[in-house]
Each structure stands twice: as structure tokens, then as C-alpha cells.
mmCIF file of C-alpha atoms in Angstrom:
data_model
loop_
_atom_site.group_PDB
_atom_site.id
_atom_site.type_symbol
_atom_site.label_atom_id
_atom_site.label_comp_id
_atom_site.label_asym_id
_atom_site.label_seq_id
_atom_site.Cartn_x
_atom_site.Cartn_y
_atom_site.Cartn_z
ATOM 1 C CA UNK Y 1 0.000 0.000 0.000
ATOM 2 C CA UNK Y 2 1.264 3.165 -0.917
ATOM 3 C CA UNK Y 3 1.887 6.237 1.468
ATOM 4 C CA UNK Y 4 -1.102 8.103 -0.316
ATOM 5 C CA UNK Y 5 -3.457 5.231 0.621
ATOM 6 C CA UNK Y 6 -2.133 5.417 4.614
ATOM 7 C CA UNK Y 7 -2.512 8.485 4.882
ATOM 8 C CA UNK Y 8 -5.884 8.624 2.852
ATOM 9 C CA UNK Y 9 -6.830 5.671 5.640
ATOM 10 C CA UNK Y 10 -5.589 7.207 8.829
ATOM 11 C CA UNK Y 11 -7.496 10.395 7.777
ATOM 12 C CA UNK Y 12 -10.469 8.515 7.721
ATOM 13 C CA UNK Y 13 -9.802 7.551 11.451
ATOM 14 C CA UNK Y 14 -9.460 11.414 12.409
ATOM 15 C CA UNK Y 15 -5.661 11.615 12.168
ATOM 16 C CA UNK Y 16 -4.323 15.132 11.372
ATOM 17 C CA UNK Y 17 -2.119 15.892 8.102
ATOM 18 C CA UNK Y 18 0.811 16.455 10.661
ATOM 19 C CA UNK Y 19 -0.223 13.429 13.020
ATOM 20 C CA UNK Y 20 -0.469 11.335 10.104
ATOM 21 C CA UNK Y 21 3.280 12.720 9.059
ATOM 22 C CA UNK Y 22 4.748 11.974 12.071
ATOM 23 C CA UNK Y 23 3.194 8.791 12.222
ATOM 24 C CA UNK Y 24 4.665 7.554 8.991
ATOM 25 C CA UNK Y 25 8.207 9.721 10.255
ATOM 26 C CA UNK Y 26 8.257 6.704 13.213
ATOM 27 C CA UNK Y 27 6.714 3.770 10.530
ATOM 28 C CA UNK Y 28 9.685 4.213 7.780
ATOM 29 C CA UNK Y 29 12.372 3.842 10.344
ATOM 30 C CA UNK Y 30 10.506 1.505 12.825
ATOM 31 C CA UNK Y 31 11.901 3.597 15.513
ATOM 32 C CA UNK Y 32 13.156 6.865 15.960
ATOM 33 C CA UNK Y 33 14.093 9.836 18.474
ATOM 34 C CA UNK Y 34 12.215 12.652 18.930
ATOM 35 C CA UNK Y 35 14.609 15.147 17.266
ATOM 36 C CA UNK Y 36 14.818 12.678 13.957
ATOM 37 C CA UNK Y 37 11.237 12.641 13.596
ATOM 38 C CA UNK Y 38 11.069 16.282 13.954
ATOM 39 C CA UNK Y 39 13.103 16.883 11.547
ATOM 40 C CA UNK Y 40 10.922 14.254 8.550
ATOM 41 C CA UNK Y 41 7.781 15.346 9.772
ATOM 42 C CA UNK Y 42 8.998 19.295 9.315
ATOM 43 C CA UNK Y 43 7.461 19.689 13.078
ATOM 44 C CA UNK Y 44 9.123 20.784 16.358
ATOM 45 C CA UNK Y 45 10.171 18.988 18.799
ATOM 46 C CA UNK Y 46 7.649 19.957 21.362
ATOM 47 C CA UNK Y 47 4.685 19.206 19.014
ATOM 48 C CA UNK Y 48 6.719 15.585 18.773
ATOM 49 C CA UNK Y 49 5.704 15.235 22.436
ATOM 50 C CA UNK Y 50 2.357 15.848 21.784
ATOM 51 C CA UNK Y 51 1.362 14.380 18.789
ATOM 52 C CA UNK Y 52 2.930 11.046 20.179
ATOM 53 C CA UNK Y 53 0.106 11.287 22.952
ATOM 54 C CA UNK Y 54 -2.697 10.801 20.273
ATOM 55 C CA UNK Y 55 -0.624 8.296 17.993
ATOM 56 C CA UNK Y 56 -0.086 5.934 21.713
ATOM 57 C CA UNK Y 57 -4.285 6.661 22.257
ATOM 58 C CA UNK Y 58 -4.312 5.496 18.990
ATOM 59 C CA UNK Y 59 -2.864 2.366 19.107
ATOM 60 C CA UNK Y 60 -0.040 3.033 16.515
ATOM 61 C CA UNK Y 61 2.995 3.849 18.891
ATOM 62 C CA UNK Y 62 4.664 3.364 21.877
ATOM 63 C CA UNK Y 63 7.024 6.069 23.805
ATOM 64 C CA UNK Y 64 10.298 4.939 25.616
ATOM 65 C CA UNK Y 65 11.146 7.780 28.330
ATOM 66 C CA UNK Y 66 13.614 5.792 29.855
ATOM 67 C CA UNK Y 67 15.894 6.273 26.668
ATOM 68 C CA UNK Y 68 17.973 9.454 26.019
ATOM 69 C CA UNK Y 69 16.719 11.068 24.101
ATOM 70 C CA UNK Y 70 13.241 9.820 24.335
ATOM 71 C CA UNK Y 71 12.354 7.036 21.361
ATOM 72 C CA UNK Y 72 9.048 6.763 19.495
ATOM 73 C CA UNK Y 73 8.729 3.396 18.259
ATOM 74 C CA UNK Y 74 5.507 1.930 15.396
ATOM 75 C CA UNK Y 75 3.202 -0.821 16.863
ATOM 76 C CA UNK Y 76 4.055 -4.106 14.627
ATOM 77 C CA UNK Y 77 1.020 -3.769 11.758
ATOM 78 C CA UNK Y 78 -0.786 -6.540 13.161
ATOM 79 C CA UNK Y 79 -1.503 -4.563 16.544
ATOM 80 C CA UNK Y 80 -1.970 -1.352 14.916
ATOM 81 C CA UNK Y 81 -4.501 -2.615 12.728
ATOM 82 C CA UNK Y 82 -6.221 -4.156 15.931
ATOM 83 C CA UNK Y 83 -5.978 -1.288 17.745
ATOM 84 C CA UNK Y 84 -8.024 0.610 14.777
ATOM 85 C CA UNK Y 85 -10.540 -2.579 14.368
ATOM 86 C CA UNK Y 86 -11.345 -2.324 17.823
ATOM 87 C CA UNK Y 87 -12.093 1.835 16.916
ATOM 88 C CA UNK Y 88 -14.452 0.397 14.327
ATOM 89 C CA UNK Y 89 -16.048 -2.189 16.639
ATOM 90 C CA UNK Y 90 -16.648 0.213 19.355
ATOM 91 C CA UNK Y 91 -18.437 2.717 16.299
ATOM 92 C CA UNK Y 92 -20.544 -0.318 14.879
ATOM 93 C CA UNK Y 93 -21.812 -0.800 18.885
ATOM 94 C CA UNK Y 94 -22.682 3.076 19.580
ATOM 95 C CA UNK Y 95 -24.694 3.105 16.247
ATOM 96 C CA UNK Y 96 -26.203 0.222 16.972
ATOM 97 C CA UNK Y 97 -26.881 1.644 20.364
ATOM 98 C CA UNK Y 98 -28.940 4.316 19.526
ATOM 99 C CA UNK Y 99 -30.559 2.532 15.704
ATOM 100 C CA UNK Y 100 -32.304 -0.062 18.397
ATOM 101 C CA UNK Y 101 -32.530 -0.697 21.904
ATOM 102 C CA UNK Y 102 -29.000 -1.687 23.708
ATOM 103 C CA UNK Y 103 -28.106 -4.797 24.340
ATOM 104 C CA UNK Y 104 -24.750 -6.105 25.984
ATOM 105 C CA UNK Y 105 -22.263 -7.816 23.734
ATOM 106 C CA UNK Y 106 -19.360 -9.114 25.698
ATOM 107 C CA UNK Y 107 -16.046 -9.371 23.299
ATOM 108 C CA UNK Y 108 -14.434 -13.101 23.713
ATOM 109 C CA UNK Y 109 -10.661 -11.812 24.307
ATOM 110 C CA UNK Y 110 -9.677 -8.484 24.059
ATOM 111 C CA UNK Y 111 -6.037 -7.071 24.267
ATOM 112 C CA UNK Y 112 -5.853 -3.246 24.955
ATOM 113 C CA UNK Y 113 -2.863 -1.608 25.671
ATOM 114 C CA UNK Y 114 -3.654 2.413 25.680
ATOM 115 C CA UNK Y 115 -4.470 3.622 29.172
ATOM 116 C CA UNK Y 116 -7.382 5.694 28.337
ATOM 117 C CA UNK Y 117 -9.110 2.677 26.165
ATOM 118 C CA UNK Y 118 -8.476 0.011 29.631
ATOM 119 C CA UNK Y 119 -10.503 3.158 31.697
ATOM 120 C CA UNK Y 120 -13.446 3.002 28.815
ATOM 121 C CA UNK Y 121 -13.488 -0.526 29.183
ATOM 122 C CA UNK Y 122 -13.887 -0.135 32.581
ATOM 123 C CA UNK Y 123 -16.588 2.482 32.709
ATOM 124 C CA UNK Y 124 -18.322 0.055 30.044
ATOM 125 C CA UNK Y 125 -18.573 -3.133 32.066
ATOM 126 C CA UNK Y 126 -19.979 -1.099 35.003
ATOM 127 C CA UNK Y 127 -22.719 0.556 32.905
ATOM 128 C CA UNK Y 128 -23.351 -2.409 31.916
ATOM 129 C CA UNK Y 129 -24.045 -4.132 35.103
ATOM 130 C CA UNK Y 130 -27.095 -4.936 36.345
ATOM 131 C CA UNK Y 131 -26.494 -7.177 39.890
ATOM 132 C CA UNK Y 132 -22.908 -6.964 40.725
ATOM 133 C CA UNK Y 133 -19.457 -5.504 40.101
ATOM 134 C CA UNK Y 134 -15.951 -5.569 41.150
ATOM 135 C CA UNK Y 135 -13.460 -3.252 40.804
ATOM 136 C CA UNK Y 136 -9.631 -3.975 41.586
ATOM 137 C CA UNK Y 137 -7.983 -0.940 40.728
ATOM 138 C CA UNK Y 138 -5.073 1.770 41.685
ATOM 139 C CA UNK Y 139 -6.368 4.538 43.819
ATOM 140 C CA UNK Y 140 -4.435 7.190 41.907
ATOM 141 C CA UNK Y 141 -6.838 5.482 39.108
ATOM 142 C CA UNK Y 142 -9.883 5.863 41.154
ATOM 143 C CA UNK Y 143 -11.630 9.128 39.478
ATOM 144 C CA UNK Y 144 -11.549 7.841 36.388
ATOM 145 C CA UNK Y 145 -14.480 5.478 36.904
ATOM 146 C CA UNK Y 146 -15.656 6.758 40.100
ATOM 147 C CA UNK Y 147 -18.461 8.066 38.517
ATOM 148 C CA UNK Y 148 -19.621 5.047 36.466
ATOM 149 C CA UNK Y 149 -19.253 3.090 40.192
ATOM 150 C CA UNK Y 150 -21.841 5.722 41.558
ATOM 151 C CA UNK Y 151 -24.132 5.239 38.941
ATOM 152 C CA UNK Y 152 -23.965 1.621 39.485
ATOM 153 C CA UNK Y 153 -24.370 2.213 43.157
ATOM 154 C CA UNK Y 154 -27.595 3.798 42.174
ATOM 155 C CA UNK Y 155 -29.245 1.200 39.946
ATOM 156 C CA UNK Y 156 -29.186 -1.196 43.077
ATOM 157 C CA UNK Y 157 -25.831 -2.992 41.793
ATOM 158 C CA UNK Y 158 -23.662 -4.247 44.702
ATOM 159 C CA UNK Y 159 -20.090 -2.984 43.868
ATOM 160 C CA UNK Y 160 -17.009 -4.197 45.894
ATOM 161 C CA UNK Y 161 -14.093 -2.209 45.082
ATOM 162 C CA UNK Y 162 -10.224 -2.055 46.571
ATOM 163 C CA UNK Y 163 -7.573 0.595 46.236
ATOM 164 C CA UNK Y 164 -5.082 -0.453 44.993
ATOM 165 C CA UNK Y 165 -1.490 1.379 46.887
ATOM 166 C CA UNK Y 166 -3.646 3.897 47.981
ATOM 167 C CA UNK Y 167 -2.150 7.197 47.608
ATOM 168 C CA UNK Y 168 -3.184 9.170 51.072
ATOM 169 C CA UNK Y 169 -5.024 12.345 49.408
ATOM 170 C CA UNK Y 170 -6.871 10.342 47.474
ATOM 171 C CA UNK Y 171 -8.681 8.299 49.981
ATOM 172 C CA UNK Y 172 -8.977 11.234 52.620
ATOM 173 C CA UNK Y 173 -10.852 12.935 49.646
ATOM 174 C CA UNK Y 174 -13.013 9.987 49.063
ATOM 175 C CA UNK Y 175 -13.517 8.108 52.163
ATOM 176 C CA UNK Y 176 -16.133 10.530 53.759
ATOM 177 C CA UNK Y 177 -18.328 9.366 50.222
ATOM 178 C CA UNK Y 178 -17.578 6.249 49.670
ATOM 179 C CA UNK Y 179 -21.078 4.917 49.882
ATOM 180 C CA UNK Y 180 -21.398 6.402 46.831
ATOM 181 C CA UNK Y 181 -19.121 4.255 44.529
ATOM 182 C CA UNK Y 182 -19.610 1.196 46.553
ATOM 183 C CA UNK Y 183 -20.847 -1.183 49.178
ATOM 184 C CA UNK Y 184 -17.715 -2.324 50.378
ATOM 185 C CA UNK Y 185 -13.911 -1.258 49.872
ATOM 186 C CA UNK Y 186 -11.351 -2.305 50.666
ATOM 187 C CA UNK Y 187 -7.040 -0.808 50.499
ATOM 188 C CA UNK Y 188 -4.016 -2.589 49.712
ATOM 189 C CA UNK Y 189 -0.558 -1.205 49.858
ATOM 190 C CA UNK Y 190 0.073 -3.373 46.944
ATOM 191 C CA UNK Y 191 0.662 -3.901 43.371
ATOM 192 C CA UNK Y 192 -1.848 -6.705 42.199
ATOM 193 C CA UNK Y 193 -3.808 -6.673 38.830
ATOM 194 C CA UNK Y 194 -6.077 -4.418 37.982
ATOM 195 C CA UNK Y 195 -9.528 -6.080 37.523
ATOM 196 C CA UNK Y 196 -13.357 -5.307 37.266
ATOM 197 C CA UNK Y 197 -15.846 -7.778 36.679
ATOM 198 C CA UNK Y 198 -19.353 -7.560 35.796
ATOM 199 C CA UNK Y 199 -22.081 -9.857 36.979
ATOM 200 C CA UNK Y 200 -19.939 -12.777 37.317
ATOM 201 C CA UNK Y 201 -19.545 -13.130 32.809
ATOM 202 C CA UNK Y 202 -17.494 -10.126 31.396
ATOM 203 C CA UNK Y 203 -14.967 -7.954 32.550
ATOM 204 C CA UNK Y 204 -10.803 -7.286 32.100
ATOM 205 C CA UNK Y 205 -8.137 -7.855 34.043
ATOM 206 C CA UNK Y 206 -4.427 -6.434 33.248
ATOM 207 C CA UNK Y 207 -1.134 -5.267 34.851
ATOM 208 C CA UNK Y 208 -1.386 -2.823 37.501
ATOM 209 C CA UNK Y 209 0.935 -0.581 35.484
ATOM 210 C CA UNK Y 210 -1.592 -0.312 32.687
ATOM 211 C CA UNK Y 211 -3.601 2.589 34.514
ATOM 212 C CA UNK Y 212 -0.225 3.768 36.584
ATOM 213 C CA UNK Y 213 2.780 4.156 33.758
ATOM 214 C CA UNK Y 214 2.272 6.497 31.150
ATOM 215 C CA UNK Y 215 3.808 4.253 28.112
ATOM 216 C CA UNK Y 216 5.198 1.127 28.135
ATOM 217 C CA UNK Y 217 4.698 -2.666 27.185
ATOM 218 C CA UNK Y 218 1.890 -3.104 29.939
ATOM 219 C CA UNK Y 219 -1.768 -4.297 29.058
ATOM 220 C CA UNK Y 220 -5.029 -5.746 29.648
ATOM 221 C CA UNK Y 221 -7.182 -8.204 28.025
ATOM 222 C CA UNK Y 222 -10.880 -8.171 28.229
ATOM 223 C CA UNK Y 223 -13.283 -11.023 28.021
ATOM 224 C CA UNK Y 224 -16.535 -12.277 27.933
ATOM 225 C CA UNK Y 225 -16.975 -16.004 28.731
ATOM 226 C CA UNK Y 226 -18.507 -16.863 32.176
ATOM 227 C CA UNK Y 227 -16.009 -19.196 32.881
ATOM 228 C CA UNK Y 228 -13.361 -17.097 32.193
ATOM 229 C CA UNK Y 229 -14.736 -14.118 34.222
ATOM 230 C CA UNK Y 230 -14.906 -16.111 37.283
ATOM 231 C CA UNK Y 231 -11.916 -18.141 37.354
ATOM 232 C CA UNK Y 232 -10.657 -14.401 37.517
ATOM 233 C CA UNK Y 233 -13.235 -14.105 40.061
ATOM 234 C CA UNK Y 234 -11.611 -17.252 41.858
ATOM 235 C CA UNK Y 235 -8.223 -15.688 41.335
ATOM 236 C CA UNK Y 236 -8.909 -12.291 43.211
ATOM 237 C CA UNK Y 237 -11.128 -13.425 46.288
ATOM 238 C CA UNK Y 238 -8.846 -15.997 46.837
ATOM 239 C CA UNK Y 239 -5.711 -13.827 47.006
ATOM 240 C CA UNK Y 240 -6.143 -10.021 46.843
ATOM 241 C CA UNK Y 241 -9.470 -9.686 48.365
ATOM 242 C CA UNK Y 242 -8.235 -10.846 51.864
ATOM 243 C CA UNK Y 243 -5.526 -8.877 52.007
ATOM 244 C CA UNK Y 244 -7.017 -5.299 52.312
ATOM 245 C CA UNK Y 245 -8.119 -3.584 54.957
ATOM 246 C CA UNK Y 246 -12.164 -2.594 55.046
ATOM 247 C CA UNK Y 247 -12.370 1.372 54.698
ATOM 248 C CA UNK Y 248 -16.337 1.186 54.457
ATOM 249 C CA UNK Y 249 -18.772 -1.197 54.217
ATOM 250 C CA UNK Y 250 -22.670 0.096 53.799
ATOM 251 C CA UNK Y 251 -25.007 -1.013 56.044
ATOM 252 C CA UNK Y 252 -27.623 -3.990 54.547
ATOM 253 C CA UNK Y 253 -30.814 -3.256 52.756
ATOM 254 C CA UNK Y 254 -33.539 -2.791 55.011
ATOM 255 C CA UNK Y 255 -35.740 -6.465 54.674
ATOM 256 C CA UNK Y 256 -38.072 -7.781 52.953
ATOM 257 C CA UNK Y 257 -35.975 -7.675 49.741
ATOM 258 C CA UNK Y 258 -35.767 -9.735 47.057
ATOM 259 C CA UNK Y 259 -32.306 -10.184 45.664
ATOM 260 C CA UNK Y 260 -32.166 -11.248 41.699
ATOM 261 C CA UNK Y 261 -28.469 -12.187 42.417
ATOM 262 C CA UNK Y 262 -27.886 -15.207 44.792
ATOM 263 C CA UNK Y 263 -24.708 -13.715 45.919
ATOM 264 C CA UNK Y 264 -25.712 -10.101 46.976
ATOM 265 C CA UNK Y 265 -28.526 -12.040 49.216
ATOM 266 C CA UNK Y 266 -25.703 -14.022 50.905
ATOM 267 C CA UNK Y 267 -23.540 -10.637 51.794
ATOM 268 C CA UNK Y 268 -27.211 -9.093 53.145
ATOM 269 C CA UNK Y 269 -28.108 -12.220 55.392
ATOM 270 C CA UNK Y 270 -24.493 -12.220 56.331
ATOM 271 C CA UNK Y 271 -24.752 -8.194 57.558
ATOM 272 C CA UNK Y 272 -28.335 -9.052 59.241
ATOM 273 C CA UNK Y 273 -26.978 -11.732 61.018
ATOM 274 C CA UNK Y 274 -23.509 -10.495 62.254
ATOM 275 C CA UNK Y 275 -25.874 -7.630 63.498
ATOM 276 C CA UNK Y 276 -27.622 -10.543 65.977
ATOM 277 C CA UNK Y 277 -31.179 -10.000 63.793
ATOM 278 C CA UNK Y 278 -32.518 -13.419 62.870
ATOM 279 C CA UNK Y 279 -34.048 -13.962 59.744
ATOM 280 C CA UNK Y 280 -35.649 -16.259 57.059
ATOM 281 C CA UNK Y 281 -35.880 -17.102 53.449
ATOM 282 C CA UNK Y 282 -38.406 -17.780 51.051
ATOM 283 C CA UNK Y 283 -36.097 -19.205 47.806
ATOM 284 C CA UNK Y 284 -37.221 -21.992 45.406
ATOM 285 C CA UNK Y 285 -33.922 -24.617 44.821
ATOM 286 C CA UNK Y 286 -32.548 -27.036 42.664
ATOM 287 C CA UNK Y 287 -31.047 -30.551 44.003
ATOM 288 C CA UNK Y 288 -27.466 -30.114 42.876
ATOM 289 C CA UNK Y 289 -27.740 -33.966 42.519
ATOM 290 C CA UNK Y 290 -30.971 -34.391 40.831
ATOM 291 C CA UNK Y 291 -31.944 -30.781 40.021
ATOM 292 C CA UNK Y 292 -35.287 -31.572 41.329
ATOM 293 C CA UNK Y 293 -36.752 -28.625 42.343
ATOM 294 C CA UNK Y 294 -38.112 -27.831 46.263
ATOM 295 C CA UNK Y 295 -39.921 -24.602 47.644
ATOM 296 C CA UNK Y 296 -38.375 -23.223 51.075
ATOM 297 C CA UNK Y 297 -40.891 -20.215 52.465
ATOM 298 C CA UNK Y 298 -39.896 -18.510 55.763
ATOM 299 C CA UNK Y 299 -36.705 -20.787 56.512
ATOM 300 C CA UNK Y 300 -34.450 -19.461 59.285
ATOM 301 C CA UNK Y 301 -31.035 -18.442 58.131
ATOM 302 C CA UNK Y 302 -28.562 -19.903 60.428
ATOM 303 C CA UNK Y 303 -25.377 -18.940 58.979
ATOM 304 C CA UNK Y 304 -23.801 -17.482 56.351
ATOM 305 C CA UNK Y 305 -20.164 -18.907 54.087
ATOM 306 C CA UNK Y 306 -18.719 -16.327 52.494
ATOM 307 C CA UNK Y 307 -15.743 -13.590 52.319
ATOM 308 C CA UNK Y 308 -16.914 -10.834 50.657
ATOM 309 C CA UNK Y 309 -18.280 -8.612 53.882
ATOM 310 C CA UNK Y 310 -16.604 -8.752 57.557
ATOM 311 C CA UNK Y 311 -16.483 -11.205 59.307
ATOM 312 C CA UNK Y 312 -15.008 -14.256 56.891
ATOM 313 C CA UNK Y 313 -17.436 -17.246 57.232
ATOM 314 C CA UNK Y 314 -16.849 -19.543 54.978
ATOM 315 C CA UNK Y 315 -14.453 -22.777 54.804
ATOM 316 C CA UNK Y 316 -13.005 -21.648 51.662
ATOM 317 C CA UNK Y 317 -12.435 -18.315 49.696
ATOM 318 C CA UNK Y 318 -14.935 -18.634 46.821
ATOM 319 C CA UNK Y 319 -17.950 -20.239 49.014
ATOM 320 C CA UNK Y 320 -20.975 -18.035 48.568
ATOM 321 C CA UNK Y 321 -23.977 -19.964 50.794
ATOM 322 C CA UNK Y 322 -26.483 -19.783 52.954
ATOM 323 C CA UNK Y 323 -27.557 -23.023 55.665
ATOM 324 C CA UNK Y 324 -31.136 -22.854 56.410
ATOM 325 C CA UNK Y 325 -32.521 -25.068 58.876
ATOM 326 C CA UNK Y 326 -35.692 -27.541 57.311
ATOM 327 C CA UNK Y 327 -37.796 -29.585 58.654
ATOM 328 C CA UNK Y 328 -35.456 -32.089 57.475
ATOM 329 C CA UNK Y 329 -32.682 -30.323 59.119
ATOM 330 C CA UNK Y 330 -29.816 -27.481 57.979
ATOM 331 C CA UNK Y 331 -28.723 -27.764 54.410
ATOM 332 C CA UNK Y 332 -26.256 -25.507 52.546
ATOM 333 C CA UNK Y 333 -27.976 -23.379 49.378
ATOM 334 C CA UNK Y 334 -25.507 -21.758 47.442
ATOM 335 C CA UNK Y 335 -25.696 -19.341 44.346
ATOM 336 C CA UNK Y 336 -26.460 -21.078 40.791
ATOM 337 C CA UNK Y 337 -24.435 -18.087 38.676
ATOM 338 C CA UNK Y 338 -23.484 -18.215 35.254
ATOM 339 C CA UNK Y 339 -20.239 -20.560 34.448
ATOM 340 C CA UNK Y 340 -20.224 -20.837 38.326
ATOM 341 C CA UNK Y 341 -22.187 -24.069 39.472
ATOM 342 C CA UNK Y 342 -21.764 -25.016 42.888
ATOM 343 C CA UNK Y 343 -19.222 -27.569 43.605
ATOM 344 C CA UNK Y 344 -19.490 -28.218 47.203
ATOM 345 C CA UNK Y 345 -23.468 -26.729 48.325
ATOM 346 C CA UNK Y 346 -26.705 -29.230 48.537
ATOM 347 C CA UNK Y 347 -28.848 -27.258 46.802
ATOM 348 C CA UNK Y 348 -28.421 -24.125 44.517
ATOM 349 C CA UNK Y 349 -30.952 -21.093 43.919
ATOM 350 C CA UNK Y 350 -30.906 -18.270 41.437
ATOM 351 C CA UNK Y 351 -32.317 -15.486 43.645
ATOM 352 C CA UNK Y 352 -33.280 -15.636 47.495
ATOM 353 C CA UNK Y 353 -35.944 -13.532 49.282
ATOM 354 C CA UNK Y 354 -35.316 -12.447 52.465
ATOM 355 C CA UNK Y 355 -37.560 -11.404 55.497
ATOM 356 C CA UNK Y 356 -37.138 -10.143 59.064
ATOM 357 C CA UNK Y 357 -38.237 -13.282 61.657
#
């Protein structure tokens, strides 16, 4: 393809005649310095610097600042093409957003590398939430979905969320509001993964330099398979969650409440019961053995197995149950989630109902 035809193409993707000249300043050479692209693109330095921040948005560069002088080198064409496909995909889903009514389409893997594109994923798979969300991120990172976390907060979503290293200003800023962005969170002065997850099938989960360093090699991948999302799941409650230390949890919703989401029921009962209220369940279950179906109404609760709120219950870190006591005695219910069938539970419900006794 000719040089015409790139820049004919990159135009098309909103490129600038300069941006597209310094672009193709880095692509002849492969890599280059600042000063020697300068010089091919007829631009100064100083516009170097900032042109490079739209070509690494872009998906076509990457910046070394640890070299000196700094080095601008092109994305291999199979990435850079990727990077624009991905611009195309996310186009074809806002048209179809507003041509019809939206619907969520989870991607099946996902590799994104530009900072700002990881945050828009991020702010995606909380809008699109609807029970549940978890968000494993760096507090310096924290404002940039902060807001999508308190809109999710007021659709009735339960979001868990820890800081990640938490830089001291910006907790004191947001502690006194955190019941705004989330039920419970949780710091860490650590450098884990960054992760969110969305109702137990979608999500991302990538370095933790990926919303910390400003260029580099780091990235994230995004998926959309049940089983994926919550062997991620299994990875983070098993080994970041219990390391932080609670900041704020929110206090249960006030009962009777129906909870559409097994799990969120199991973190209320869990709250009600740590508070010394006793309560019951009405829930309809499935034999995990049989999958016959049986009708519990007003069951007492008498304990909860889970991680997830203060104090740890359960036997082990992914348990998410509730033992209700029968006429045939206590049996273990757990949570019958998508690509998350329980392993070790008698029965298994959907969604629970739960009432003051």
C-alpha cells in the first residue's frame, strides 16, 4: 500500500495531516528519536511530544522515556490494525446503540494496551451491570471510573471495590463518600492486577501498570466467557481480596428484599446476622444432585459462608452460601451463577428472598 493510501486511511480515522506525518516519520524507520522525527515530519520537537500522545491513544505507537533522548517506536502492523478494528467495533456498537434498543455484547478476548481505552473498558462493564461488580484498581486510578461506580451504586448494583497502593489524598478525599461508589472497599498497599468484573460473565483484568505508567509494554485483556470471568473471580477473592483492609462497608438493605443475584442475598443475610437480627428465606432450589426442584418459604437463616463482607465465614475463599434449617434439618444453598455451578453446596438457587423473623 502506498503512502497516499495510509494516509488517505488514517485520515479517515481522524488523524491530522501532521499526526499522520509523524506517524509515517516513526513507521519508515521503525523507531526513531524525537529530534529525527522532527526533523521528517517538518514539526518541532515539542509538538513531537504531543502528537505522540494521540498516535499511543491510537494504538499506533509506543514512547520509551527511559531512553535518552526519548524514542518513538511503530506498533508491529498486526496490533496497529487491531488497535483501529477495535475503533471500528466500538463505532458499529454506539450506532447500533442508539438505531435499536441496547443490548450487551461481551467481546471473547480483548487485548488493549492504551491507558485511556483500559478506563473506557472499565466504565463500560460497570454501565453495563445490572447485579454486581468488582473493581480492583489503583487509587491514583480511582476518578476515572468513580463516577460510572456511583451510577452503578444507584441502579441497586452491589459494587465491591479495593484501592489499589492507595495514595493518602486520594482516599482522605473519598472516604467521607464512599457509599457512593460502593458497598464495600477495601485498600491494599500493593501492586496486584487491575480487575473489574461484571455480573460474574465479562470484565478485564491487566497489569497494575496499565492505569499507573504512562507508556510502556503493559496491558489488559478483556473477556466475555462466564467461565473465564470467574476463574478471575476465583483468582482475586482468593488472594487479593483478603488482604485489604475494610475502609467502608454500607449497612444492609432494610428487609423484605428480594435479591435477583444469589450472591448479593448471601452478603445481606451475612450483615443481618452479624448484626444478631434473625431472619428467614423464602427461595425456590434445585437438588445439585438431581436438580429436582423444592420450595423453602420462611426458613431461618442460620449462617452465612462467604468472604466478601466482615467477618469471613466460609471454609473456603470462593464459598458463597447460605444453611437454612428444614424440617429435614440445615442444608447448605448456594448461588447457581453463570459458568459458576456449585461444587461443594446441597442445593443451589438463582435469587433468594429475604424477610425479618
Amino acid at each position: 500500500m502506498s503512502e497516499s493510501r495510509i494516509r488517505e486511511h488514517l485520515g479517515a480515522f481522524g488523524l491530522s495531516t501532521t499526526e499522520v506525518a509523524t506517524y509515517l516519520a516513526v513507521l519508515r524507520r521503525g523507531e526513531a528519536t524525537t529530534g529525527d522525527v522532527a526533523a521528517a515530519a517538518d514539526v518541532s520537537q515539542g509538538y513531537v511530544y504531543e502528537v505522540a500522545e494521540t498516535l499511543v491513544d491510537r494504538g499506533l505507537v509506543t514512547v520509551d522515556e527511559s531512553a535518552n533522548p526519548t524514542v518513538l517506536r511503530a506498533r508491529p502492523a498486526a496490533e496497529a490494525i487491531a488497535e483501529l478494528s477495535t475503533r471500528v467495533s466500538d463505532l458499529q456498537s454506539a450506532i447500533g446503540d442508539v438505531y435499536s434498543e441496547p443490548t450487551t455484547a461481551d467481546v471473547g478476548f480483548e487485548m488493549v494496551r492504551s491507558r485511556r481505552t483500559v478506563e473506557r473498558r472499565a466504565r463500560r462493564f460497570l454501565d453495563d451491570a445490572t447485579h454486581e461488580a468488582f473493581v480492583v484498581i489503583p487509587a491514583t486510578a480511582f476518578a476515572s471510573v468513580k463516577g460510572a461506580m456511583a451510577d452503578a451504586v444507584d441502579r441497586g448494583v452491589f459494587v465491591y471495590c479495593m484501592l489499589l497502593a492507595p495514595d493518602t489524598e486520594v482516599v482522605a478525599d473519598a472516604v467521607a463518600d464512599f457509599g457512593r461508589y460502593a458497598h464495600v472497599v477495601r485498600a491494599w498497599e500493593a501492586r496486584p492486577q487491575v480487575f473489574v468484573l461484571r455480573d460474574a460473565r465479562a470484565g478485564l483484568v491487566g497489569s497494575h501498570g496499565v492505569l499507573t505508567g504512562r507508556h510502556g509494554d503493559e496491558y489488559a485483556v478483556a473477556f466475555g466467557q462466564p467461565e473465564v470471568a470467574n476463574g478471575f473471580y476465583g483468582n482475586m477473592v482468593s488472594n487479593v481480596w483478603p488482604m485489604g483492609e475494610a475502609r467502608h462497608v454500607a449497612d444492609p438493605p432494610e428487609l423484605p428484599t428480594t435479591f435477583e443475584y444469589f450472591r448479593n442475598g448471601v452478603t445481606a443475610a451475612a450483615q443481618h446476622l452479624d448484626a444478631g437480627r434473625d431472619i428467614v428465606a423464602d427461595v425456590t432450589v434445585a437438588d445439585t444432585g438431581t436438580d429436582h426442584e423444592i420450595d423453602f418459604e420462611g426458613v431461618p437463616i442460620r449462617e452465612t459462608n462467604q468472604t466478601l463482607v466482615p467477618p469471613a465465614t466460609s471454609s473456603f475463599p470462593v464459598e458463597s452460601a447460605l444453611v437454612v434449617e428444614t424440617d429435614g434439618g440445615p442444608v447448605s444453598v448456594g448461588g447457581d451463577s453463570p459458568g459458576f455451578d456449585p461444587y461443594f453446596e446441597e442445593f443451589a438457587a438463582r435469587d433468594v428472598t429475604l424477610r425479618r423473623a
